[in-house]
CSV table of C-alpha atoms and ligand atoms in Angstrom, one decimal:
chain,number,residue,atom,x,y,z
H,385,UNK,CA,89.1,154.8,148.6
H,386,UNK,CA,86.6,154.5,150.7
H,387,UNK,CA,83.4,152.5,149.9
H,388,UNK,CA,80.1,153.4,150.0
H,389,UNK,CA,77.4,150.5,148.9
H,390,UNK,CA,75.2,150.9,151.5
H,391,UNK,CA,75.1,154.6,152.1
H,392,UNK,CA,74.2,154.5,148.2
H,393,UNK,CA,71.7,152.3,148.8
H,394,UNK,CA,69.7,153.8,151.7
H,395,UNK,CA,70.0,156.6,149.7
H,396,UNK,CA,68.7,155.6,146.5
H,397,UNK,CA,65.4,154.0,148.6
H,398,UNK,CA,65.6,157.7,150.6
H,399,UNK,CA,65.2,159.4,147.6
H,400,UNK,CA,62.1,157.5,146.6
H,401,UNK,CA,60.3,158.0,150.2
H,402,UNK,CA,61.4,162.0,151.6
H,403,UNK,CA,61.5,164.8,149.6
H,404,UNK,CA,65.5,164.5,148.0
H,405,UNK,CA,65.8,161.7,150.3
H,406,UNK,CA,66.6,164.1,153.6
H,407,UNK,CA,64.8,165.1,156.0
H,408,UNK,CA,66.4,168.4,155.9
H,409,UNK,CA,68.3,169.7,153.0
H,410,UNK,CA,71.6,170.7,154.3
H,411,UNK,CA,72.3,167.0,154.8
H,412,UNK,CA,72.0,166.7,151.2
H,413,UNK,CA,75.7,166.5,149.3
H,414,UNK,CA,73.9,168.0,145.9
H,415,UNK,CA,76.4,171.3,146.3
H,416,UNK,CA,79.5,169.0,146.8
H,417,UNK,CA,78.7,166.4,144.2
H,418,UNK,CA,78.4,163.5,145.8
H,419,UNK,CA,75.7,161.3,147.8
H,420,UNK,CA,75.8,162.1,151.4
H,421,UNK,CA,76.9,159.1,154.0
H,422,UNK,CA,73.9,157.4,156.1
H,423,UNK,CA,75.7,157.1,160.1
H,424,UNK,CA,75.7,153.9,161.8
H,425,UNK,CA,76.8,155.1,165.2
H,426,UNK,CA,79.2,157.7,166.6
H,427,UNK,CA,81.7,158.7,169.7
H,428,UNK,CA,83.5,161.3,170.7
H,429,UNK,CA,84.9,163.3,167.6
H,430,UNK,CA,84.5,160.1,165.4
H,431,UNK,CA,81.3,158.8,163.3
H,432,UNK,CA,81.0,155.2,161.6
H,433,UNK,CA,78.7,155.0,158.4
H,434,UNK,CA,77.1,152.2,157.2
H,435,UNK,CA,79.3,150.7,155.1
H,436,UNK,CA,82.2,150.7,158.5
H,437,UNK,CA,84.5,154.0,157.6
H,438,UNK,CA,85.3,156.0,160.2
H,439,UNK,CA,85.3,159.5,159.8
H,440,UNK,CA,86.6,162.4,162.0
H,441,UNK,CA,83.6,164.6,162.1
H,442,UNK,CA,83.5,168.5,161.8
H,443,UNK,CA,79.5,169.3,161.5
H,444,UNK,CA,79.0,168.1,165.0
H,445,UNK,CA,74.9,167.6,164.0
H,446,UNK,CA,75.5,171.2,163.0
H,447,UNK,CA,77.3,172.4,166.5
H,448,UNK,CA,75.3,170.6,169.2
H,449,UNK,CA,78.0,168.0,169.7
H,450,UNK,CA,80.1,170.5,171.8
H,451,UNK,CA,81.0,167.3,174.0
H,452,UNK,CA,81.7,164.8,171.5
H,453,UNK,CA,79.3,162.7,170.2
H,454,UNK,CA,77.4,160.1,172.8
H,455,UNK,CA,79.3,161.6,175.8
H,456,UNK,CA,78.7,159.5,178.5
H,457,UNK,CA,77.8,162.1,181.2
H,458,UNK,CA,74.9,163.1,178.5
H,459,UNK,CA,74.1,159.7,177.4
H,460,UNK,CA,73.9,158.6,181.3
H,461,UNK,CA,71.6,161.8,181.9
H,462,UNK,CA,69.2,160.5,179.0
H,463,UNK,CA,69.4,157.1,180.1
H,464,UNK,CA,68.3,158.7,183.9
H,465,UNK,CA,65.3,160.7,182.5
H,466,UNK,CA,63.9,157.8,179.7
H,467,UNK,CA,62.7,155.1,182.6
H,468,UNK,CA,60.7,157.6,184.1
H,469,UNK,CA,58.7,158.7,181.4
H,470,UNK,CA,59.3,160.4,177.6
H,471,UNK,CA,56.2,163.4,177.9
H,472,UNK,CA,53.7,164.3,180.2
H,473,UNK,CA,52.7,167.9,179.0
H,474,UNK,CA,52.5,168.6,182.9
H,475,UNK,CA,56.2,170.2,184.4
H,476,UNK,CA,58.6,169.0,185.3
H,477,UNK,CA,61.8,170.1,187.6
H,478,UNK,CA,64.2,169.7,184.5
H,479,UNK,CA,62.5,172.5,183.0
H,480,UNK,CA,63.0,174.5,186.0
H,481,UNK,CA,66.9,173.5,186.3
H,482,UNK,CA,67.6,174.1,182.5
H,483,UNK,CA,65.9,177.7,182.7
H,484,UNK,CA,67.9,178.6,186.0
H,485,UNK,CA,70.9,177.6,184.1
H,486,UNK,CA,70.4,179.4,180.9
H,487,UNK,CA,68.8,182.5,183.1
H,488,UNK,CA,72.5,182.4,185.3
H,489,UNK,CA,74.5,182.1,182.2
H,490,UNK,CA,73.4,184.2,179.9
H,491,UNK,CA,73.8,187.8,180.5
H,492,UNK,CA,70.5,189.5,178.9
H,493,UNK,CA,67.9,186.5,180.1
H,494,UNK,CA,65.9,187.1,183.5
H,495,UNK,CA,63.3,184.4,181.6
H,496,UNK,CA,63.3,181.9,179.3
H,497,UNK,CA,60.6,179.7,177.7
H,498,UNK,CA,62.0,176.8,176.0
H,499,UNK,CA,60.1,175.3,172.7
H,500,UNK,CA,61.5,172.0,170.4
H,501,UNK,CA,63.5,174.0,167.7
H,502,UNK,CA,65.7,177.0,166.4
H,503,UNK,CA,63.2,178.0,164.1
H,504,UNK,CA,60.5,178.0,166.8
H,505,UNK,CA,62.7,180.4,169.1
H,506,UNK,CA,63.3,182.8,166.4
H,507,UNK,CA,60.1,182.6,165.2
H,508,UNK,CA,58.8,182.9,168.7
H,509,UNK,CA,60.5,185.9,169.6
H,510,UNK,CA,59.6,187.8,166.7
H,511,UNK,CA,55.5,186.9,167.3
H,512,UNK,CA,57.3,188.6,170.7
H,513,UNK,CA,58.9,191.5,169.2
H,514,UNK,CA,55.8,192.7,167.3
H,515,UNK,CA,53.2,191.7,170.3
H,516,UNK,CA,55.4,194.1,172.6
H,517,UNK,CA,56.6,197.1,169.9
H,518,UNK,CA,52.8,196.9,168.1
H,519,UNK,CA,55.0,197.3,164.9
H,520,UNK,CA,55.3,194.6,161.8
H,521,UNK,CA,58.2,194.8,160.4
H,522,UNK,CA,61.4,193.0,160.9
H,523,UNK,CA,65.3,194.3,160.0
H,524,UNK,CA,67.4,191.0,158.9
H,525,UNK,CA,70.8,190.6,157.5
H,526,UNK,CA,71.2,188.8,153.8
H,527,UNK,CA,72.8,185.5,154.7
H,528,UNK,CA,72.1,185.0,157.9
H,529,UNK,CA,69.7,182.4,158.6
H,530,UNK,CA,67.1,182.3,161.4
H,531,UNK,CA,65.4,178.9,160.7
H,532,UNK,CA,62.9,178.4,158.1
H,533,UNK,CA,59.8,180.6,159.3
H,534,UNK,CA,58.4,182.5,156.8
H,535,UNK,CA,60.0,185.7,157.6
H,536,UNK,CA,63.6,184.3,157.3
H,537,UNK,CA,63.6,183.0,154.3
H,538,UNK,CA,64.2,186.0,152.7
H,539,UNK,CA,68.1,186.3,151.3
H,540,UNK,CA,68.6,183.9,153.7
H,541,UNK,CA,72.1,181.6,154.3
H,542,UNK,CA,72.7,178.1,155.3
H,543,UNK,CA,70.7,175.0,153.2
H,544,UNK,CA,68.8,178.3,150.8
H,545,UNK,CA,72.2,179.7,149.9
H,546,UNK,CA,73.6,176.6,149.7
H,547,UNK,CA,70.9,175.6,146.9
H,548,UNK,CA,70.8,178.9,145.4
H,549,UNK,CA,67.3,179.0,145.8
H,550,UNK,CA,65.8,182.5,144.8
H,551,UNK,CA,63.3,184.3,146.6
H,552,UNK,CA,61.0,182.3,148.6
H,553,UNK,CA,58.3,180.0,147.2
H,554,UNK,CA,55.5,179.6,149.7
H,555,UNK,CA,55.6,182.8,151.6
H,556,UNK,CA,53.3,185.1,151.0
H,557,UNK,CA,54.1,188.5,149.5
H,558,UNK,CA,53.1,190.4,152.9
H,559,UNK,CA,55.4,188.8,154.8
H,560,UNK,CA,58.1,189.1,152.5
H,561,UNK,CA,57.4,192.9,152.2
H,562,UNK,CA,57.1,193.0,156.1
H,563,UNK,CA,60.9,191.9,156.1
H,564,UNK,CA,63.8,194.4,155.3
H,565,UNK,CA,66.9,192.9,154.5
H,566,UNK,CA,70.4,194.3,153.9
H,567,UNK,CA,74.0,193.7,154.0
H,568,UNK,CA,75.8,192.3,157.2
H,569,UNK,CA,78.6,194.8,158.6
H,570,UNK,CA,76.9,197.4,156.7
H,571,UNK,CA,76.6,200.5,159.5
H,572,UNK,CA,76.2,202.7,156.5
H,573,UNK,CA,73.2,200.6,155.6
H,574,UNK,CA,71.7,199.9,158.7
H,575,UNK,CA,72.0,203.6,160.0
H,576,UNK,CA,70.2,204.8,156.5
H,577,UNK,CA,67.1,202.0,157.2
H,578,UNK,CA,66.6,202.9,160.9
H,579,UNK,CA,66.8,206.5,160.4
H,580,UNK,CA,63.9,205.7,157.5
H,581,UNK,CA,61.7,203.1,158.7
H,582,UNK,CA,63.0,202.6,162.6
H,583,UNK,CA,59.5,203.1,163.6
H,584,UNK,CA,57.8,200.6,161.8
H,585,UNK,CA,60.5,198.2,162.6
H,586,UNK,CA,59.5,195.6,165.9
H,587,UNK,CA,62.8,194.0,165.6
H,588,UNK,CA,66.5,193.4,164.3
H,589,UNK,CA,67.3,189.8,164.4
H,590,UNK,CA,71.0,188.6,163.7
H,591,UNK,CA,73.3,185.5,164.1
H,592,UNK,CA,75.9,188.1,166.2
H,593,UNK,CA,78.4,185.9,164.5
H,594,UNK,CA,76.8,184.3,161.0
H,595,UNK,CA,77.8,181.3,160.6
H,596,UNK,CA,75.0,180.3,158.1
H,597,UNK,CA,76.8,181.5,155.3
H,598,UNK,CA,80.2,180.7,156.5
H,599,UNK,CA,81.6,182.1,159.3
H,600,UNK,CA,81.7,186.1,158.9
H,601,UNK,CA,83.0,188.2,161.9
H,602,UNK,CA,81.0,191.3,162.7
H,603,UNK,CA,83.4,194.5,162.1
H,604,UNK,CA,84.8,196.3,164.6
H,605,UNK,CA,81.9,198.4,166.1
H,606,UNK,CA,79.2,197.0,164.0
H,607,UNK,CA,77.2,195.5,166.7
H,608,UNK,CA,78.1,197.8,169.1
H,609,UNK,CA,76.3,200.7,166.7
H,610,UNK,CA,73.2,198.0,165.7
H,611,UNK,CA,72.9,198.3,170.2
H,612,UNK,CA,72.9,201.8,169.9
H,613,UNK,CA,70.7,202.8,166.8
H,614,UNK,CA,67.8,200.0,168.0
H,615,UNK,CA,67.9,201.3,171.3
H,616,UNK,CA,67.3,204.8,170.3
H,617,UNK,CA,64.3,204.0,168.1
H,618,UNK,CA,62.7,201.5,170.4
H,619,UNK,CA,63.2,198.6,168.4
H,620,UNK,CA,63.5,195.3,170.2
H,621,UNK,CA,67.2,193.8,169.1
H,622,UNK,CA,67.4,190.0,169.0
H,623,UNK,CA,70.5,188.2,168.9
H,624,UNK,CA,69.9,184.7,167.4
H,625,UNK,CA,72.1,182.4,169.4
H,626,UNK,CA,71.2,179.0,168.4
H,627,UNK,CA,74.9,178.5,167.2
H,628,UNK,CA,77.3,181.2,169.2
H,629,UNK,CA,74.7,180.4,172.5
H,630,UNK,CA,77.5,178.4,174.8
H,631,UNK,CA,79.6,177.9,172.1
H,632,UNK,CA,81.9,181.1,172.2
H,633,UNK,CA,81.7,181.6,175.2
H,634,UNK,CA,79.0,180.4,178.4
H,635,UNK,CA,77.0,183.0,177.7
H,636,UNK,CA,77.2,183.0,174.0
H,637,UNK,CA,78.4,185.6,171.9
H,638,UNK,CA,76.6,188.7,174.2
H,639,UNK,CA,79.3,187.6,176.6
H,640,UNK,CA,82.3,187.7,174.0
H,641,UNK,CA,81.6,190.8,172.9
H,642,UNK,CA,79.7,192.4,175.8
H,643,UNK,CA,76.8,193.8,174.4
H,644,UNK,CA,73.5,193.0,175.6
H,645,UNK,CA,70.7,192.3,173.3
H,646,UNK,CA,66.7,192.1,174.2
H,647,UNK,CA,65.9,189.1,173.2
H,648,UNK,CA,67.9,185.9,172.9
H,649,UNK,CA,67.1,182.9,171.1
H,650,UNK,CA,69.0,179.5,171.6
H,651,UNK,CA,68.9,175.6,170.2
H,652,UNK,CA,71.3,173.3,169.7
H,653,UNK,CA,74.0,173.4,172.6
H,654,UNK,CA,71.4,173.6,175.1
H,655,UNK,CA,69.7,170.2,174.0
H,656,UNK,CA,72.8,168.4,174.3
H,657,UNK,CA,71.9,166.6,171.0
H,658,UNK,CA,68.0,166.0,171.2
H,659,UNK,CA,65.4,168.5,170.0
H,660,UNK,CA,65.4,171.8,171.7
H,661,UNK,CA,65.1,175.6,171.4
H,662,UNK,CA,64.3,178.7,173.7
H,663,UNK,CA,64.3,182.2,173.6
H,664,UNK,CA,64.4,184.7,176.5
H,665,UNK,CA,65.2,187.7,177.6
H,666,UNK,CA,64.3,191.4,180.0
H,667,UNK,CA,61.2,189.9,181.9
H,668,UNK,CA,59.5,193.2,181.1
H,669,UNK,CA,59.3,191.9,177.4
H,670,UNK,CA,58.8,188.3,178.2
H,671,UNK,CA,56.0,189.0,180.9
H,672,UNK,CA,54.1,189.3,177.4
H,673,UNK,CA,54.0,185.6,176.6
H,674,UNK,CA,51.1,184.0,177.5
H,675,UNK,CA,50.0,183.0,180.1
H,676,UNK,CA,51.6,185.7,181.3
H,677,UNK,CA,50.4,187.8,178.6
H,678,UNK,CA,48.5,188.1,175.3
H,679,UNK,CA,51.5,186.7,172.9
H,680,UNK,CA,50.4,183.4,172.4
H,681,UNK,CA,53.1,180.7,171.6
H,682,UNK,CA,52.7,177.2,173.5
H,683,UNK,CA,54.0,173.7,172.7
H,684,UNK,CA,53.4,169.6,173.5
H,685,UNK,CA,57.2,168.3,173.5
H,686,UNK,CA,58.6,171.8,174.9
H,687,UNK,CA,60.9,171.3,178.2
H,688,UNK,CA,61.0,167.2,176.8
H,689,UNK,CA,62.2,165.6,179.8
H,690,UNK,CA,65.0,164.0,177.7
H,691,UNK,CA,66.5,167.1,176.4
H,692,UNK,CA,66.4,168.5,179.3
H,693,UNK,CA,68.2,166.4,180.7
H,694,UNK,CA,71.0,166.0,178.1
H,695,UNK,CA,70.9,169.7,178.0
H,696,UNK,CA,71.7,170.4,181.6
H,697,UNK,CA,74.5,167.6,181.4
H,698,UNK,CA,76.1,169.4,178.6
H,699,UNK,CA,75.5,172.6,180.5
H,700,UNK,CA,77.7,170.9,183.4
H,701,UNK,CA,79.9,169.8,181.2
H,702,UNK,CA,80.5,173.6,179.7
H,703,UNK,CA,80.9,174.9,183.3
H,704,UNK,CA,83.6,173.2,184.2
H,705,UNK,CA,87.0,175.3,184.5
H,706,UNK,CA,89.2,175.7,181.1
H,707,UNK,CA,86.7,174.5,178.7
H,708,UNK,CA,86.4,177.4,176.6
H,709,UNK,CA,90.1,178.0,176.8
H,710,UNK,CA,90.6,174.2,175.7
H,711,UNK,CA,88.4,174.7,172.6
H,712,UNK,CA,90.2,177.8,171.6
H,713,UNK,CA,93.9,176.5,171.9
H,714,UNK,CA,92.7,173.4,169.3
H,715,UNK,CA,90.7,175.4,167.3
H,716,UNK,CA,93.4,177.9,167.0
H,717,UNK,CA,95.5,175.1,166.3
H,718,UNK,CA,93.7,174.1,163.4
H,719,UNK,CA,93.0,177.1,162.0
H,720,UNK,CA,96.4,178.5,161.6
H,721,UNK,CA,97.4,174.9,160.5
H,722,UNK,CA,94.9,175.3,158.0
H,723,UNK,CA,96.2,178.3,157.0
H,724,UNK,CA,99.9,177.6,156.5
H,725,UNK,CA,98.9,174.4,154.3
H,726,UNK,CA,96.3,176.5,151.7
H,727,UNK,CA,100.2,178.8,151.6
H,728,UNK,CA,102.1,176.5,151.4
H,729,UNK,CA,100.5,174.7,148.7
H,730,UNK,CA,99.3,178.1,146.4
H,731,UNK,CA,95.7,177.3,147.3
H,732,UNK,CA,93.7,180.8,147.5
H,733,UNK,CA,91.7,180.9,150.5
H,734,UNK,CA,90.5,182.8,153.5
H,735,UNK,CA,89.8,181.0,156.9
H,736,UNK,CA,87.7,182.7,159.4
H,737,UNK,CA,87.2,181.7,163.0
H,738,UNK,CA,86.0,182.8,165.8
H,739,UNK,CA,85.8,180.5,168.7
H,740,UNK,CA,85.4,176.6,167.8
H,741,UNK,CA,83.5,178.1,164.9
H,742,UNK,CA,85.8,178.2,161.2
H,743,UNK,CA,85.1,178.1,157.6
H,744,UNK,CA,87.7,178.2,155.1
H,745,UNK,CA,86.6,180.3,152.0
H,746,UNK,CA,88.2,179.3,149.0
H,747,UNK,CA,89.2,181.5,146.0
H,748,UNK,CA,89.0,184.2,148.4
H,749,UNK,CA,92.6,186.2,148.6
H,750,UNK,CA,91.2,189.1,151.4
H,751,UNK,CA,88.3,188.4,154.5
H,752,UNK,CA,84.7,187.8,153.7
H,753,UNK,CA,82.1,190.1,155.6
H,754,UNK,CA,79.4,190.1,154.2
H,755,UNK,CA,76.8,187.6,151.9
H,756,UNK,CA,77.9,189.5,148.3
H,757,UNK,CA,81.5,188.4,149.4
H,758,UNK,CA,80.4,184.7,150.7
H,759,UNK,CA,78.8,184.2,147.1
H,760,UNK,CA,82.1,185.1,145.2
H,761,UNK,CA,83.5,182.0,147.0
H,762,UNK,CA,84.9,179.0,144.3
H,763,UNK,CA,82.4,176.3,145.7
H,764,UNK,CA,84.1,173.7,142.8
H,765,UNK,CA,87.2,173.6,144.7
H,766,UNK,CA,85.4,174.2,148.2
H,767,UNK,CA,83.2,170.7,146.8
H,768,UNK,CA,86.8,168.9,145.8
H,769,UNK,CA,88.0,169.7,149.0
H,770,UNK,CA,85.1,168.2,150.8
H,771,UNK,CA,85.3,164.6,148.5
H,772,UNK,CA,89.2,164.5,148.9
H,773,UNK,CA,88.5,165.1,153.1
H,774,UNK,CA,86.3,162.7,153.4
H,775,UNK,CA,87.9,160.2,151.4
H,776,UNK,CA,91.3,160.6,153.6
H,777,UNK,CA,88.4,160.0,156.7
H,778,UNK,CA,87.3,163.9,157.3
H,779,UNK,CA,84.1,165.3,157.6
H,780,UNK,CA,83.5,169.0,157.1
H,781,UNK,CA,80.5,170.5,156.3
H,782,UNK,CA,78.9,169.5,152.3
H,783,UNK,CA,78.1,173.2,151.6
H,784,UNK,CA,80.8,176.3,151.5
H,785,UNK,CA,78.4,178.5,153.3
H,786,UNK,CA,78.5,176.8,156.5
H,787,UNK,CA,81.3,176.3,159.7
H,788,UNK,CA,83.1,174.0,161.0
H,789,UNK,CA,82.6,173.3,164.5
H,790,UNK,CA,85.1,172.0,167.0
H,791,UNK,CA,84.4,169.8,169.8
H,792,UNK,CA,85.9,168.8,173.1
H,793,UNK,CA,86.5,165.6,172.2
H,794,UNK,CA,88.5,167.2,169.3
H,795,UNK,CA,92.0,165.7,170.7
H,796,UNK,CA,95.2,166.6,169.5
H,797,UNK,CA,95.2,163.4,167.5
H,798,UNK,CA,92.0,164.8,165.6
H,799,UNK,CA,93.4,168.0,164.7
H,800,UNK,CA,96.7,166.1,163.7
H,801,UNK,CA,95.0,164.0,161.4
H,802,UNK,CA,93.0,166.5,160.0
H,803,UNK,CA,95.7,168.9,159.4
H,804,UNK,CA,97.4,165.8,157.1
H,805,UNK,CA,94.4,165.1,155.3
H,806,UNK,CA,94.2,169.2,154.1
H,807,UNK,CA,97.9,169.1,153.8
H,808,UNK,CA,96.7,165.9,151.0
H,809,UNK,CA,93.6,167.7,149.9
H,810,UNK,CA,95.6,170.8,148.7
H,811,UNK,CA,98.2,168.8,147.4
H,812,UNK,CA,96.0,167.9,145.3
H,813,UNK,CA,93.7,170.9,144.4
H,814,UNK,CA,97.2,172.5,143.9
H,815,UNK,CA,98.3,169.9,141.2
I,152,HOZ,N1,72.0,176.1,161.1
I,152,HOZ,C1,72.0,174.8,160.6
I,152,HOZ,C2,72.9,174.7,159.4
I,152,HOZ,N2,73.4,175.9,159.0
I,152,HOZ,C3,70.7,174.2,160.3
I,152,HOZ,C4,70.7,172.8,160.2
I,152,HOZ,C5,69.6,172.3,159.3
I,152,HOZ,O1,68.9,173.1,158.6
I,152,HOZ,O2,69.4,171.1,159.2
């Protein structure tokens, strides 16, 4: 059993200093019943909390570990860029090199403009998306989750699902009547709102693989029609990549599946662990942004020489030949292993992947598509799962309705070890 005295007790003085003593509430363990762990340090696949475990770590800062945690081609990159100089608001080449890379990669983007944070390029590209259409509303899917902008938060997934929190506190009723909402992998659905209000619509933004309410894959042909249907009414379609972006594939999930959106907004994988977004796309739209344009959007800390740097050194990193195949083979690996434990052991529970991207929803006998079928989930056994894993050294994510990300410092060992801590965990659920 592992201990936790001073994870408890940064957490008790947390509590009295930041709101539910996180700074953002999907780091909070509320949903799995227990206090979450404060980290000491980490490497590779492995972090240490305060109190000395060792744990074999699944939420990869919530998938921008792709290389393992303080990888020391990243780490070296930081080190390069910190002794000369943290800001400068002036540019610098990094910024340059990053947006080549992204621009090369990345099948829709001719430009980019990088900001500090996911919810910034979303947010960002929507300001976009109405600047450029001259119409206000916005088409989102219920559960996906597109940062915490006012627009987004309605029926959105991730840290608001995972609290249950209803409606949206805080934003104001225009903007929640401004945003349409309706079921993921719903054609039916989708074709009925476009045909209806397509021409007040600026934009449909979607996670092209959500993985903020677990990971559900889109239905064969659903985004394929979502191209279509946009394109016919002029609406701007925006693929929010801040998770799939590099992750399923170089260029992101427009490359797995082949369709090409108009906008593009990325985070995470492209910061290589320090604050980043951007969102880009046909230069025609982007040629809007100012100063190029009237869409103002600007920023202090955006193109940060440091995450620059660690994102082009992850960039490398991703570039390299068999990457992609060597996070499939181990994250197939797990997955089926997964799989044949919850069978083996009567435990009733679906596991969808795609990519290095999983979540295993339990109390579900048949697949999950859509948010209505996320919520049915048993999050009691999905919490005792999580406890059991991380007292056998495992962490997944605290919440049902999120993934669990593979790295590539993921070794066989990892998946190994993992594989007999579920084989335990079910054990026991099953018992
Ligand atoms: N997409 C992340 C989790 N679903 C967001 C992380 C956060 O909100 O801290």
């Amino acid at each position: 059993m592992n201990e936790h005295v001073f994870s408890r007790r940064f957490f008790r003085e947390a509590s009295k200093l930041i709101p539910g003593g996180v700074n953002s509430p999907v780091r909070a363990c509320q949903s799995v019943g227990c206090d979450p762990i404060f980290v000491e340090r980490a490497k590779g696949s492995r972090i240490i909390d305060v109190d000395g475990n060792a744990y074999t770590d699944f939420v990869c800062s919530w998938g921008p570990m792709i290389c393992g945690h303080a990888h020391h081609e990243v780490t070296s990159a930081i080190a390069d860029a910190l002794g000369a100089g943290t800001s400068f608001g002036i540019p610098t080449w990094r910024e340059v090199a990053l947006a080549g890379k992204i621009v090369d990669l990345v099948p829709s983007v001719e430009e980019v403009r990088l900001v500090n944070s996911g919810t910034e390029a979303t947010m960002s590209a929507v300001r976009l998306a109405r600047g450029y259409t001259g119409r206000k509303k916005i088409l989102k899917f219920d559960g996906c989750y597109h940062g915490h902008a006012d627009s987004f938060l309605v029926k959105a997934g991730s840290g608001v699902a995972t609290l249950g929190i209803p409606g949206s506190p805080g934003v104001p009723e225009e903007v929640v009547a401004a945003t349409l909402a309706i079921p993921f992998n719903d054609a039916d659905a989708l074709k009925e709102i476009i045909d209806r209000q397509g021409d007040e619509i600026a934009a449909v933004i979607v996670e092209p693989v959500p993985a903020n309410m677990g990971v559900v894959p889109p239905v064969q042909g659903f985004l394929e029609k979502l191209r279509e249907w946009t394109e016919e009414k002029g609406i701007l379609l925006i693929f929010d990549e801040v998770i799939t972006g590099f992750r399923l594939a170089r260029g992101g999930a427009q490359e797995y599946f082949g369709i090409l959106p108009d906008l593009t907004c990325l985070g995470k994988i492209i910061g290589g662990g320090l604050p980043v977004g951007a969102y880009g796309g046909r230069r025609e739209i982007m040629e809007h942004i100012a100063p190029s344009g009237p869409v103002y959007q600007a920023g202090t800390l955006s193109g940060n020489p440091l995450a620059t740097a660690a994102g082009l050194a992850t960039l490398e990193i991703l570039d390299r030949p068999g990457v992609y195949e060597v996070l499939e083979a181990r994250s197939a690996t797990l997955a089926e292993g997964l799989e044949k434990l919850a069978v083996n052991n009567g435990i009733t529970c679906c596991l969808q992947r795609v990519g290095s991207m999983m979540t295993a929803f339990f109390g579900q006998a048949g697949p999950v598509t859509d948010f209505a079928t996320a919520l049915a989930s048993d999050t009691d056994t999905y919490a005792r799962f999580f406890r059991i894993m991380l007292d056998r050294g495992i962490y997944m994510a605290p919440s049902q309705f999120e993934a669990a990300f593979v790295s590539l410092a993921h070794g066989a060992d990892a998946i190994e070890a993992t594989l007999d801590a579920a084989e335990w965990a079910f054990k026991k659920l099953g018992s």
